[in-house]
PDB file of C-alpha atoms in Angstrom:
ATOM      1  CA  MET A  22      42.402   5.108 -86.824  1.00 52.00           C
ATOM      2  CA  ALA A  23      43.536   1.975 -84.943  1.00 86.00           C
ATOM      3  CA  ILE A  24      40.685  -0.344 -84.638  1.00 92.00           C
ATOM      4  CA  VAL A  25      41.978  -2.623 -81.799  1.00 94.00           C
ATOM      5  CA  GLU A  26      38.785  -4.697 -81.405  1.00 96.00           C
ATOM      6  CA  VAL A  27      35.509  -5.368 -83.056  1.00 97.00           C
ATOM      7  CA  ARG A  28      33.009  -6.961 -80.650  1.00 97.00           C
ATOM      8  CA  ILE A  29      29.442  -8.234 -80.949  1.00 97.00           C
ATOM      9  CA  ASP A  30      27.726  -8.014 -77.560  1.00 96.00           C
ATOM     10  CA  ASP A  31      23.938  -7.464 -77.449  1.00 94.00           C
ATOM     11  CA  ARG A  32      24.427  -5.565 -74.065  1.00 93.00           C
ATOM     12  CA  LEU A  33      26.762  -3.077 -75.975  1.00 94.00           C
ATOM     13  CA  ILE A  34      28.505  -1.182 -73.135  1.00 93.00           C
ATOM     14  CA  HIS A  35      28.360  -2.908 -69.814  1.00 89.00           C
ATOM     15  CA  GLY A  36      30.711  -4.194 -67.040  1.00 86.00           C
ATOM     16  CA  GLN A  37      32.673  -6.571 -69.161  1.00 88.00           C
ATOM     17  CA  VAL A  38      33.343  -4.198 -71.868  1.00 91.00           C
ATOM     18  CA  SER A  39      34.194  -1.253 -69.471  1.00 92.00           C
ATOM     19  CA  ASN A  40      36.256  -3.098 -66.915  1.00 91.00           C
ATOM     20  CA  LEU A  41      37.896  -5.784 -68.975  1.00 94.00           C
ATOM     21  CA  TRP A  42      37.960  -5.064 -72.749  1.00 95.00           C
ATOM     22  CA  VAL A  43      38.607  -1.345 -72.580  1.00 96.00           C
ATOM     23  CA  PRO A  44      41.734  -1.668 -70.212  1.00 95.00           C
ATOM     24  CA  HIS A  45      42.929  -4.788 -72.102  1.00 95.00           C
ATOM     25  CA  PHE A  46      43.180  -2.957 -75.451  1.00 95.00           C
ATOM     26  CA  GLY A  47      43.768   0.573 -73.951  1.00 95.00           C
ATOM     27  CA  VAL A  48      40.664   1.706 -75.788  1.00 96.00           C
ATOM     28  CA  GLU A  49      40.307   5.571 -76.225  1.00 96.00           C
ATOM     29  CA  ARG A  50      36.994   5.608 -78.061  1.00 95.00           C
ATOM     30  CA  LEU A  51      34.007   3.159 -78.059  1.00 96.00           C
ATOM     31  CA  LEU A  52      32.158   3.123 -81.393  1.00 97.00           C
ATOM     32  CA  VAL A  53      28.603   1.557 -81.267  1.00 97.00           C
ATOM     33  CA  VAL A  54      27.392   0.750 -84.675  1.00 98.00           C
ATOM     34  CA  ASP A  55      23.763   0.231 -84.922  1.00 97.00           C
ATOM     35  CA  ASP A  56      20.989   1.863 -86.824  1.00 97.00           C
ATOM     36  CA  ALA A  57      18.218   1.683 -84.231  1.00 96.00           C
ATOM     37  CA  VAL A  58      20.457   2.912 -81.288  1.00 96.00           C
ATOM     38  CA  ALA A  59      21.778   5.675 -83.451  1.00 97.00           C
ATOM     39  CA  ALA A  60      18.300   6.948 -83.927  1.00 97.00           C
ATOM     40  CA  ASP A  61      17.358   6.595 -80.179  1.00 97.00           C
ATOM     41  CA  GLU A  62      18.294   9.448 -78.075  1.00 96.00           C
ATOM     42  CA  ASP A  63      17.369   7.756 -74.711  1.00 96.00           C
ATOM     43  CA  ARG A  64      19.452   4.692 -75.657  1.00 95.00           C
ATOM     44  CA  LYS A  65      22.426   6.980 -76.498  1.00 95.00           C
ATOM     45  CA  ALA A  66      22.130   8.624 -73.204  1.00 95.00           C
ATOM     46  CA  VAL A  67      22.197   5.322 -71.360  1.00 94.00           C
ATOM     47  CA  LEU A  68      25.265   4.371 -73.297  1.00 95.00           C
ATOM     48  CA  ARG A  69      27.097   7.726 -72.564  1.00 93.00           C
ATOM     49  CA  PHE A  70      26.333   6.954 -68.736  1.00 92.00           C
ATOM     50  CA  ALA A  71      27.865   3.495 -69.140  1.00 92.00           C
ATOM     51  CA  CYS A  72      30.815   4.488 -71.150  1.00 94.00           C
ATOM     52  CA  PRO A  73      34.029   4.516 -68.967  1.00 94.00           C
ATOM     53  CA  PRO A  74      35.378   8.013 -68.159  1.00 92.00           C
ATOM     54  CA  GLN A  75      38.724   7.300 -70.030  1.00 91.00           C
ATOM     55  CA  CYS A  76      36.762   6.673 -73.327  1.00 94.00           C
ATOM     56  CA  LYS A  77      34.931   8.943 -75.772  1.00 95.00           C
ATOM     57  CA  LEU A  78      31.794   7.420 -77.159  1.00 96.00           C
ATOM     58  CA  SER A  79      30.373   7.571 -80.689  1.00 96.00           C
ATOM     59  CA  VAL A  80      27.201   6.038 -81.866  1.00 97.00           C
ATOM     60  CA  PHE A  81      26.662   5.782 -85.637  1.00 97.00           C
ATOM     61  CA  ASP A  82      24.357   3.996 -87.889  1.00 97.00           C
ATOM     62  CA  THR A  83      26.051   1.510 -90.265  1.00 97.00           C
ATOM     63  CA  ALA A  84      26.388   3.885 -93.311  1.00 97.00           C
ATOM     64  CA  LYS A  85      27.839   6.704 -91.269  1.00 96.00           C
ATOM     65  CA  ALA A  86      30.169   4.206 -89.490  1.00 96.00           C
ATOM     66  CA  ALA A  87      31.364   2.833 -92.758  1.00 95.00           C
ATOM     67  CA  GLU A  88      31.848   6.282 -94.307  1.00 94.00           C
ATOM     68  CA  LYS A  89      33.742   7.812 -91.330  1.00 92.00           C
ATOM     69  CA  LEU A  90      35.895   4.861 -90.782  1.00 92.00           C
ATOM     70  CA  SER A  91      36.922   4.684 -94.420  1.00 91.00           C
ATOM     71  CA  ARG A  92      37.885   8.385 -94.360  1.00 89.00           C
ATOM     72  CA  GLY A  93      40.117   7.552 -91.370  1.00 86.00           C
ATOM     73  CA  ILE A  94      38.303   9.826 -88.848  1.00 76.00           C
ATOM     74  CA  ASP A  95      40.058   9.715 -85.354  1.00 69.00           C
ATOM     75  CA  ALA A  96      43.254   8.511 -86.962  1.00 81.00           C
ATOM     76  CA  GLY A  97      45.738   7.566 -84.078  1.00 88.00           C
ATOM     77  CA  ILE A  98      43.096   6.853 -81.614  1.00 93.00           C
ATOM     78  CA  ARG A  99      42.607   3.328 -80.165  1.00 95.00           C
ATOM     79  CA  VAL A 100      38.950   2.348 -81.146  1.00 95.00           C
ATOM     80  CA  MET A 101      36.788  -0.504 -80.235  1.00 96.00           C
ATOM     81  CA  ILE A 102      33.740  -1.102 -82.321  1.00 97.00           C
ATOM     82  CA  VAL A 103      30.728  -2.656 -80.492  1.00 97.00           C
ATOM     83  CA  ALA A 104      27.725  -4.020 -82.306  1.00 98.00           C
ATOM     84  CA  VAL A 105      24.413  -5.706 -81.063  1.00 96.00           C
ATOM     85  CA  GLY A 106      24.775  -8.398 -83.693  1.00 97.00           C
ATOM     86  CA  PRO A 107      26.440  -9.309 -87.061  1.00 98.00           C
ATOM     87  CA  ILE A 108      23.981  -7.565 -89.327  1.00 98.00           C
ATOM     88  CA  PRO A 109      25.351  -4.093 -89.074  1.00 98.00           C
ATOM     89  CA  LEU A 110      28.920  -5.315 -89.426  1.00 98.00           C
ATOM     90  CA  LEU A 111      28.078  -7.164 -92.596  1.00 98.00           C
ATOM     91  CA  ARG A 112      26.438  -3.974 -94.027  1.00 97.00           C
ATOM     92  CA  MET A 113      29.684  -2.079 -93.303  1.00 97.00           C
ATOM     93  CA  GLN A 114      31.548  -4.750 -95.278  1.00 96.00           C
ATOM     94  CA  GLU A 115      28.977  -4.376 -98.091  1.00 96.00           C
ATOM     95  CA  LEU A 116      29.517  -0.556 -98.082  1.00 96.00           C
ATOM     96  CA  GLY A 117      33.262  -1.070 -98.528  1.00 93.00           C
ATOM     97  CA  TYR A 118      34.763  -0.939 -95.025  1.00 94.00           C
ATOM     98  CA  ARG A 119      36.725  -4.082 -94.241  1.00 93.00           C
ATOM     99  CA  LEU A 120      36.954  -5.664 -90.713  1.00 93.00           C
ATOM    100  CA  PRO A 121      39.456  -8.335 -90.532  1.00 91.00           C
ATOM    101  CA  SER A 122      38.064 -10.089 -87.484  1.00 96.00           C
ATOM    102  CA  ILE A 123      35.062  -9.946 -85.208  1.00 98.00           C
ATOM    103  CA  THR A 124      34.965 -11.266 -81.573  1.00 97.00           C
ATOM    104  CA  VAL A 125      31.625 -12.572 -80.698  1.00 97.00           C
ATOM    105  CA  GLY A 126      30.535 -12.133 -77.014  1.00 95.00           C
ATOM    106  CA  ASN A 127      27.023 -12.426 -75.444  1.00 94.00           C
ATOM    107  CA  MET A 128      24.113 -12.729 -77.858  1.00 95.00           C
ATOM    108  CA  SER A 129      21.092 -13.520 -75.604  1.00 95.00           C
ATOM    109  CA  ARG A 130      18.797 -16.534 -76.186  1.00 95.00           C
ATOM    110  CA  ARG A 131      15.598 -15.304 -77.816  1.00 94.00           C
ATOM    111  CA  PRO A 132      12.619 -17.048 -79.595  1.00 94.00           C
ATOM    112  CA  GLY A 133      13.836 -18.545 -82.898  1.00 93.00           C
ATOM    113  CA  THR A 134      17.426 -18.604 -82.083  1.00 94.00           C
ATOM    114  CA  ARG A 135      19.961 -21.290 -82.243  1.00 93.00           C
ATOM    115  CA  GLN A 136      23.128 -21.578 -80.051  1.00 93.00           C
ATOM    116  CA  VAL A 137      26.295 -20.722 -81.923  1.00 93.00           C
ATOM    117  CA  ALA A 138      28.692 -20.743 -78.933  1.00 91.00           C
ATOM    118  CA  ASN A 139      28.362 -20.629 -75.171  1.00 89.00           C
ATOM    119  CA  LEU A 140      26.262 -17.491 -74.389  1.00 90.00           C
ATOM    120  CA  ALA A 141      25.845 -16.755 -78.192  1.00 94.00           C
ATOM    121  CA  TYR A 142      22.463 -17.467 -79.912  1.00 95.00           C
ATOM    122  CA  ALA A 143      21.609 -16.253 -83.403  1.00 95.00           C
ATOM    123  CA  ASN A 144      18.381 -16.312 -85.479  1.00 95.00           C
ATOM    124  CA  GLY A 145      18.329 -17.114 -89.122  1.00 93.00           C
ATOM    125  CA  GLU A 146      19.057 -13.585 -90.339  1.00 96.00           C
ATOM    126  CA  GLU A 147      21.967 -13.313 -87.980  1.00 96.00           C
ATOM    127  CA  LEU A 148      23.360 -16.720 -89.064  1.00 95.00           C
ATOM    128  CA  ALA A 149      23.177 -15.571 -92.652  1.00 96.00           C
ATOM    129  CA  ALA A 150      24.932 -12.423 -91.665  1.00 97.00           C
ATOM    130  CA  PHE A 151      27.749 -14.434 -89.946  1.00 96.00           C
ATOM    131  CA  GLN A 152      28.066 -16.581 -93.183  1.00 96.00           C
ATOM    132  CA  GLY A 153      28.182 -13.331 -95.270  1.00 97.00           C
ATOM    133  CA  LEU A 154      31.040 -12.114 -92.978  1.00 97.00           C
ATOM    134  CA  LEU A 155      32.989 -15.375 -93.410  1.00 96.00           C
ATOM    135  CA  ASN A 156      32.346 -15.013 -97.217  1.00 96.00           C
ATOM    136  CA  PHE A 157      34.270 -11.619 -97.003  1.00 96.00           C
ATOM    137  CA  GLY A 158      37.104 -13.435 -95.308  1.00 96.00           C
ATOM    138  CA  VAL A 159      36.320 -12.039 -91.826  1.00 97.00           C
ATOM    139  CA  THR A 160      37.601 -14.162 -89.007  1.00 96.00           C
ATOM    140  CA  LEU A 161      34.793 -14.935 -86.414  1.00 97.00           C
ATOM    141  CA  ALA A 162      35.663 -16.065 -82.805  1.00 96.00           C
ATOM    142  CA  PHE A 163      33.815 -16.392 -79.560  1.00 96.00           C
ATOM    143  CA  GLN A 164      35.380 -14.917 -76.568  1.00 96.00           C
ATOM    144  CA  PRO A 165      33.509 -13.703 -73.591  1.00 93.00           C
ATOM    145  CA  THR A 166      36.417 -12.011 -71.679  1.00 94.00           C
ATOM    146  CA  PRO A 167      39.936 -11.046 -72.688  1.00 95.00           C
ATOM    147  CA  THR A 168      41.471 -13.874 -70.666  1.00 94.00           C
ATOM    148  CA  SER A 169      38.950 -16.611 -72.046  1.00 94.00           C
ATOM    149  CA  ARG A 170      40.016 -18.983 -74.664  1.00 94.00           C
ATOM    150  CA  ARG A 171      39.178 -17.810 -78.251  1.00 95.00           C
ATOM    151  CA  GLU A 172      36.906 -20.314 -80.029  1.00 95.00           C
ATOM    152  CA  ASP A 173      36.846 -20.147 -83.856  1.00 94.00           C
ATOM    153  CA  LEU A 174      33.286 -19.989 -85.113  1.00 92.00           C
ATOM    154  CA  THR A 175      33.800 -20.668 -88.807  1.00 91.00           C
ATOM    155  CA  ALA A 176      32.921 -24.544 -88.648  1.00 88.00           C
ATOM    156  CA  ALA A 177      29.920 -23.850 -86.460  1.00 89.00           C
ATOM    157  CA  VAL A 178      28.522 -21.068 -88.453  1.00 89.00           C
ATOM    158  CA  THR A 179      28.991 -22.922 -91.736  1.00 87.00           C
ATOM    159  CA  LYS A 180      27.368 -26.064 -90.343  1.00 87.00           C
ATOM    160  CA  MET A 181      24.410 -24.131 -89.082  1.00 87.00           C
ATOM    161  CA  ASN A 182      23.847 -22.272 -92.455  1.00 87.00           C
ATOM    162  CA  GLU A 183      23.991 -25.614 -94.226  1.00 83.00           C
ATOM    163  CA  GLY A 184      21.203 -26.957 -92.016  1.00 62.00           C
ATOM    164  CA  HIS A 185      18.849 -24.117 -93.080  1.00 54.00           C
TER     165      HIS A 185
END
């Protein structure tokens, strides 16, 4: 399997992913990794509707995603992983599936969150998950669109976790 991008975006599949990221990477399969979404048939139906026609869609919980990706399912297909936040991606790392880099996109402002980057806000649990990913050697960068400048998040995440 060729993982061409791992993206955090709390909107999951939407206009930017469908119209900008999918063509940019020539994505053939979108893989949403989220325990709650995987158990919610209504949300999965909405994601199927939002998925661009040139892509297949898979929605897995973290354990199933780590297991299937470790087995190399869909070998040779260009896959983009999308998650709502860093927690499921950290869990995949803990289960043994290695992600070399993650691009952070929109993480909406919510009560109890702090700004990590423009348009990216994280709560304490998410900040700890980002730090856990950094501890695994994962590269974290903020990039809203494929043509936007990539902003390394290592220093910002580390500083924010030291403040807790």
